[in-house]
PDB file of C-alpha atoms in Angstrom:
ATOM      1  CA  MET A 247       0.000   0.000   0.000  1.00 94.00           C
ATOM      2  CA  ASP A 248       1.376   3.377  -0.984  1.00 96.00           C
ATOM      3  CA  LEU A 249       0.406   6.796   0.346  1.00 96.00           C
ATOM      4  CA  ILE A 250       1.219   9.935  -1.621  1.00 95.00           C
ATOM      5  CA  ALA A 251       0.475  13.476  -0.439  1.00 94.00           C
ATOM      6  CA  PRO A 252       1.920  16.943  -1.075  1.00 94.00           C
ATOM      7  CA  GLN A 253       3.746  16.810   2.266  1.00 92.00           C
ATOM      8  CA  TYR A 254       5.106  13.346   1.398  1.00 92.00           C
ATOM      9  CA  PRO A 255       6.022  13.613  -2.308  1.00 90.00           C
ATOM     10  CA  GLU A 256       8.406  10.648  -1.991  1.00 93.00           C
ATOM     11  CA  GLY A 257       5.485   8.680  -0.559  1.00 95.00           C
ATOM     12  CA  LEU A 258       5.051   6.331   2.329  1.00 97.00           C
ATOM     13  CA  GLY A 259       4.585   2.634   1.834  1.00 96.00           C
ATOM     14  CA  MET A 260       3.556  -0.432   3.703  1.00 96.00           C
ATOM     15  CA  LEU A 261       4.195  -4.005   2.627  1.00 95.00           C
ATOM     16  CA  ILE A 262       1.776  -6.585   4.003  1.00 94.00           C
ATOM     17  CA  ARG A 263       3.301 -10.031   3.745  1.00 94.00           C
ATOM     18  CA  ILE A 264       1.997 -13.411   4.765  1.00 93.00           C
ATOM     19  CA  ASP A 265       3.697 -13.134   8.142  1.00 94.00           C
ATOM     20  CA  GLY A 266       4.328  -9.469   8.742  1.00 95.00           C
ATOM     21  CA  VAL A 267       3.736  -5.801   8.021  1.00 96.00           C
ATOM     22  CA  ASP A 268       6.694  -3.547   7.285  1.00 96.00           C
ATOM     23  CA  GLY A 269       7.334  -0.125   5.901  1.00 96.00           C
ATOM     24  CA  LEU A 270       8.627  -0.005   2.327  1.00 95.00           C
ATOM     25  CA  LYS A 271      11.400   2.266   3.537  1.00 96.00           C
ATOM     26  CA  PRO A 272      12.891   2.498   7.028  1.00 94.00           C
ATOM     27  CA  ASN A 273      10.502   4.442   9.292  1.00 95.00           C
ATOM     28  CA  ASP A 274       7.562   4.318   6.838  1.00 96.00           C
ATOM     29  CA  LEU A 275       5.422   2.225   9.184  1.00 96.00           C
ATOM     30  CA  GLN A 276       6.334   4.500  12.085  1.00 96.00           C
ATOM     31  CA  SER A 277       5.408   7.571   9.988  1.00 95.00           C
ATOM     32  CA  ILE A 278       2.100   5.991   8.941  1.00 95.00           C
ATOM     33  CA  ASN A 279       1.301   5.197  12.566  1.00 95.00           C
ATOM     34  CA  GLY A 280       2.158   8.783  13.482  1.00 94.00           C
ATOM     35  CA  LEU A 281      -0.229  10.110  10.839  1.00 93.00           C
ATOM     36  CA  ASN A 282      -2.907   7.643  11.917  1.00 92.00           C
ATOM     37  CA  HIS A 283      -2.679   9.054  15.431  1.00 92.00           C
ATOM     38  CA  TYR A 284      -3.843  12.483  14.181  1.00 93.00           C
ATOM     39  CA  ILE A 285      -7.101  11.068  12.864  1.00 93.00           C
ATOM     40  CA  GLY A 286      -7.709   8.615  15.709  1.00 93.00           C
ATOM     41  CA  MET A 287      -6.778   5.399  13.912  1.00 94.00           C
ATOM     42  CA  LYS A 288      -5.326   2.534  15.868  1.00 94.00           C
ATOM     43  CA  THR A 289      -1.602   1.880  15.683  1.00 94.00           C
ATOM     44  CA  ILE A 290      -0.685  -0.786  13.148  1.00 95.00           C
ATOM     45  CA  GLU A 291       1.138  -3.379  15.237  1.00 94.00           C
ATOM     46  CA  PRO A 292       1.950  -6.532  13.267  1.00 93.00           C
ATOM     47  CA  GLU A 293       2.137  -8.649  16.421  1.00 94.00           C
ATOM     48  CA  SER A 294      -1.504  -7.781  17.193  1.00 93.00           C
ATOM     49  CA  ILE A 295      -2.772  -9.170  13.862  1.00 94.00           C
ATOM     50  CA  PRO A 296      -3.497 -12.875  14.483  1.00 94.00           C
ATOM     51  CA  GLU A 297      -3.755 -13.732  10.775  1.00 94.00           C
ATOM     52  CA  LEU A 298      -0.042 -13.050  10.376  1.00 95.00           C
ATOM     53  CA  ARG A 299       0.717 -15.921  12.746  1.00 95.00           C
ATOM     54  CA  TYR A 300      -1.275 -18.626  10.963  1.00 95.00           C
ATOM     55  CA  MET A 301      -1.392 -17.588   7.278  1.00 95.00           C
ATOM     56  CA  ARG A 302       1.925 -19.310   6.511  1.00 96.00           C
ATOM     57  CA  TRP A 303       0.437 -22.598   7.790  1.00 97.00           C
ATOM     58  CA  ILE A 304      -2.657 -22.175   5.619  1.00 96.00           C
ATOM     59  CA  LEU A 305      -0.444 -21.529   2.593  1.00 96.00           C
ATOM     60  CA  ALA A 306       1.730 -24.553   3.411  1.00 97.00           C
ATOM     61  CA  GLY A 307      -1.418 -26.693   3.695  1.00 97.00           C
ATOM     62  CA  LEU A 308      -2.666 -25.425   0.333  1.00 97.00           C
ATOM     63  CA  ILE A 309       0.670 -26.227  -1.301  1.00 96.00           C
ATOM     64  CA  VAL A 310       0.783 -29.746   0.154  1.00 98.00           C
ATOM     65  CA  ALA A 311      -2.857 -30.368  -0.793  1.00 97.00           C
ATOM     66  CA  GLY A 312      -2.211 -29.045  -4.311  1.00 96.00           C
ATOM     67  CA  LEU A 313       0.769 -31.357  -4.751  1.00 96.00           C
ATOM     68  CA  ALA A 314      -1.289 -34.291  -3.466  1.00 97.00           C
ATOM     69  CA  VAL A 315      -4.116 -33.464  -5.893  1.00 97.00           C
ATOM     70  CA  ALA A 316      -1.616 -33.221  -8.760  1.00 95.00           C
ATOM     71  CA  ALA A 317      -0.140 -36.615  -7.791  1.00 97.00           C
ATOM     72  CA  LEU A 318      -3.596 -38.226  -7.669  1.00 97.00           C
ATOM     73  CA  ARG A 319      -4.471 -37.028 -11.193  1.00 94.00           C
ATOM     74  CA  ARG A 320      -8.215 -37.359 -10.464  1.00 95.00           C
ATOM     75  CA  ARG A 321     -10.949 -34.940 -11.415  1.00 94.00           C
ATOM     76  CA  VAL A 322     -13.023 -34.900  -8.207  1.00 96.00           C
ATOM     77  CA  PRO A 323     -10.095 -33.983  -5.908  1.00 97.00           C
ATOM     78  CA  LEU A 324      -9.097 -31.325  -8.454  1.00 97.00           C
ATOM     79  CA  TYR A 325     -12.619 -29.844  -8.404  1.00 96.00           C
ATOM     80  CA  LEU A 326     -12.691 -29.910  -4.607  1.00 97.00           C
ATOM     81  CA  TYR A 327      -9.257 -28.302  -4.445  1.00 97.00           C
ATOM     82  CA  SER A 328     -10.401 -25.598  -6.874  1.00 97.00           C
ATOM     83  CA  VAL A 329     -13.372 -24.795  -4.655  1.00 97.00           C
ATOM     84  CA  LEU A 330     -11.120 -24.757  -1.579  1.00 97.00           C
ATOM     85  CA  LEU A 331      -8.608 -22.454  -3.253  1.00 96.00           C
ATOM     86  CA  VAL A 332     -11.271 -19.992  -4.433  1.00 95.00           C
ATOM     87  CA  ALA A 333     -12.836 -20.046  -0.949  1.00 97.00           C
ATOM     88  CA  VAL A 334      -9.485 -19.324   0.729  1.00 96.00           C
ATOM     89  CA  MET A 335      -8.815 -16.480  -1.718  1.00 95.00           C
ATOM     90  CA  ALA A 336     -12.279 -14.991  -1.118  1.00 96.00           C
ATOM     91  CA  VAL A 337     -11.943 -15.261   2.656  1.00 96.00           C
ATOM     92  CA  GLY A 338      -8.449 -13.732   2.488  1.00 94.00           C
ATOM     93  CA  LEU A 339      -9.696 -10.731   0.509  1.00 94.00           C
ATOM     94  CA  TRP A 340     -12.706 -10.358   2.802  1.00 96.00           C
ATOM     95  CA  ASP A 341     -10.453 -10.513   5.858  1.00 95.00           C
ATOM     96  CA  TYR A 342      -8.136  -7.843   4.416  1.00 93.00           C
ATOM     97  CA  TRP A 343     -11.157  -5.657   3.610  1.00 95.00           C
ATOM     98  CA  ARG A 344     -12.529  -6.198   7.146  1.00 96.00           C
ATOM     99  CA  TRP A 345      -9.133  -5.295   8.656  1.00 93.00           C
ATOM    100  CA  GLY A 346      -8.939  -2.077   6.620  1.00 93.00           C
ATOM    101  CA  TYR A 347     -12.572  -1.253   7.374  1.00 95.00           C
ATOM    102  CA  ASP A 348     -11.959  -1.639  11.100  1.00 94.00           C
ATOM    103  CA  TYR A 349      -8.827   0.526  11.002  1.00 92.00           C
ATOM    104  CA  GLY A 350     -10.547   3.160   8.923  1.00 93.00           C
ATOM    105  CA  HIS A 351     -13.865   3.302  10.735  1.00 94.00           C
ATOM    106  CA  ASP A 352     -13.170   2.420  14.379  1.00 94.00           C
ATOM    107  CA  LEU A 353     -11.620   5.778  15.242  1.00 94.00           C
ATOM    108  CA  ASP A 354     -10.789   7.259  18.619  1.00 93.00           C
ATOM    109  CA  HIS A 355     -12.669  10.550  18.190  1.00 89.00           C
ATOM    110  CA  GLU A 356     -11.988  11.584  21.759  1.00 91.00           C
ATOM    111  CA  HIS A 357      -8.195  11.739  21.286  1.00 90.00           C
ATOM    112  CA  ALA A 358      -8.017  12.482  17.544  1.00 92.00           C
ATOM    113  CA  ILE A 359      -6.479  15.835  16.670  1.00 92.00           C
ATOM    114  CA  ILE A 360      -8.177  16.018  13.268  1.00 91.00           C
ATOM    115  CA  LYS A 361     -11.895  15.259  13.336  1.00 90.00           C
ATOM    116  CA  ILE A 362     -13.942  15.377  10.162  1.00 90.00           C
ATOM    117  CA  GLN A 363     -17.572  14.448  10.607  1.00 88.00           C
ATOM    118  CA  GLY A 364     -18.548  11.478   8.473  1.00 87.00           C
ATOM    119  CA  MET A 365     -15.013  10.818   7.210  1.00 90.00           C
ATOM    120  CA  SER A 366     -13.603   7.318   7.319  1.00 90.00           C
ATOM    121  CA  TYR A 367     -10.141   6.200   6.279  1.00 93.00           C
ATOM    122  CA  SER A 368     -10.446   2.634   5.031  1.00 94.00           C
ATOM    123  CA  PRO A 369      -7.764   1.932   2.443  1.00 93.00           C
ATOM    124  CA  PRO A 370      -8.718   0.286  -0.847  1.00 95.00           C
ATOM    125  CA  VAL A 371      -8.380  -3.499  -1.003  1.00 95.00           C
ATOM    126  CA  ILE A 372      -7.203  -3.185  -4.599  1.00 95.00           C
ATOM    127  CA  GLY A 373      -6.971   0.082  -6.479  1.00 97.00           C
ATOM    128  CA  ARG A 374      -6.736   3.751  -5.594  1.00 97.00           C
ATOM    129  CA  LYS A 375      -8.657   5.923  -3.168  1.00 96.00           C
ATOM    130  CA  LYS A 376      -8.425   9.535  -2.043  1.00 95.00           C
ATOM    131  CA  LEU A 377      -8.268   9.938   1.748  1.00 92.00           C
ATOM    132  CA  LEU A 378      -8.180  13.651   2.597  1.00 90.00           C
ATOM    133  CA  ASN A 379      -5.044  14.921   0.842  1.00 91.00           C
ATOM    134  CA  PHE A 380      -3.520  11.431   0.571  1.00 94.00           C
ATOM    135  CA  THR A 381      -3.897   9.132  -2.383  1.00 96.00           C
ATOM    136  CA  ALA A 382      -3.820   5.556  -1.106  1.00 96.00           C
ATOM    137  CA  THR A 383      -2.946   2.884  -3.639  1.00 97.00           C
ATOM    138  CA  SER A 384      -3.082  -0.828  -2.972  1.00 96.00           C
ATOM    139  CA  TRP A 385      -1.978  -3.539  -5.386  1.00 96.00           C
ATOM    140  CA  PRO A 386      -0.916  -7.125  -4.819  1.00 95.00           C
ATOM    141  CA  SER A 387       2.806  -7.662  -4.518  1.00 94.00           C
ATOM    142  CA  THR A 388       4.822 -10.631  -5.776  1.00 94.00           C
ATOM    143  CA  GLY A 389       3.283 -13.138  -3.345  1.00 93.00           C
ATOM    144  CA  GLY A 390      -0.276 -12.036  -4.092  1.00 93.00           C
ATOM    145  CA  ILE A 391       0.346 -12.156  -7.838  1.00 95.00           C
ATOM    146  CA  ALA A 392       1.896 -15.635  -7.553  1.00 95.00           C
ATOM    147  CA  PHE A 393      -1.060 -16.830  -5.468  1.00 94.00           C
ATOM    148  CA  GLY A 394      -3.509 -15.405  -8.026  1.00 95.00           C
ATOM    149  CA  LEU A 395      -1.636 -17.049 -10.918  1.00 96.00           C
ATOM    150  CA  ALA A 396      -1.607 -20.373  -9.071  1.00 95.00           C
ATOM    151  CA  GLY A 397      -5.342 -20.064  -8.505  1.00 95.00           C
ATOM    152  CA  GLY A 398      -5.857 -19.259 -12.187  1.00 96.00           C
ATOM    153  CA  LEU A 399      -3.848 -22.320 -13.222  1.00 96.00           C
ATOM    154  CA  VAL A 400      -5.850 -24.582 -10.897  1.00 96.00           C
ATOM    155  CA  LEU A 401      -9.140 -23.210 -12.277  1.00 96.00           C
ATOM    156  CA  TRP A 402      -7.856 -23.646 -15.834  1.00 97.00           C
ATOM    157  CA  ALA A 403      -6.849 -27.252 -15.040  1.00 95.00           C
ATOM    158  CA  SER A 404     -10.334 -27.907 -13.605  1.00 95.00           C
ATOM    159  CA  TRP A 405     -12.030 -26.400 -16.641  1.00 95.00           C
ATOM    160  CA  THR A 406      -9.921 -28.322 -19.169  1.00 96.00           C
ATOM    161  CA  SER A 407     -10.346 -31.541 -17.168  1.00 93.00           C
ATOM    162  CA  ARG A 408     -14.114 -31.120 -17.256  1.00 91.00           C
ATOM    163  CA  ARG A 409     -14.071 -30.349 -20.994  1.00 92.00           C
ATOM    164  CA  ARG A 410     -12.019 -33.496 -21.666  1.00 90.00           C
ATOM    165  CA  ALA A 411     -14.428 -35.578 -19.586  1.00 89.00           C
ATOM    166  CA  GLU A 412     -17.412 -34.204 -21.536  1.00 90.00           C
ATOM    167  CA  ALA A 413     -15.692 -34.865 -24.890  1.00 90.00           C
ATOM    168  CA  ALA A 414     -14.855 -38.475 -23.971  1.00 83.00           C
TER     169      ALA A 414
END
């Protein structure tokens, strides 16, 4: 996620990985947390995000299951794995949206220095969004792109397997 504003022309960035959240540059996360304080947002503390502790195990399970399905070379396990993979992707995106919604809407109005009635600060899940004078941009990084490509390949394999079964 990148944040660009006139007072930060070089931008601030945050990289959300499977097991952590870091600034793109040294002190970026600290600067983002400092800015969040002005509007009453919670501090982003990676150790307080439980998903970062177990996501690597979910990914490892998906990889092992995918290899097992490939070794079996059977249609039904492939279809079930496709459904599982799409479900995990959907839940992951929903969880990221829910996390951003909570950070952007559950504000501490009592201690916030800047209070704008009706304003919320949820970042975009994917895409670009204007938040006051900041432009927030969020795109998948290498891991997200690789996961999406893997999901696309599994869906393609399911579709071609079904087409072959219908043709036979």
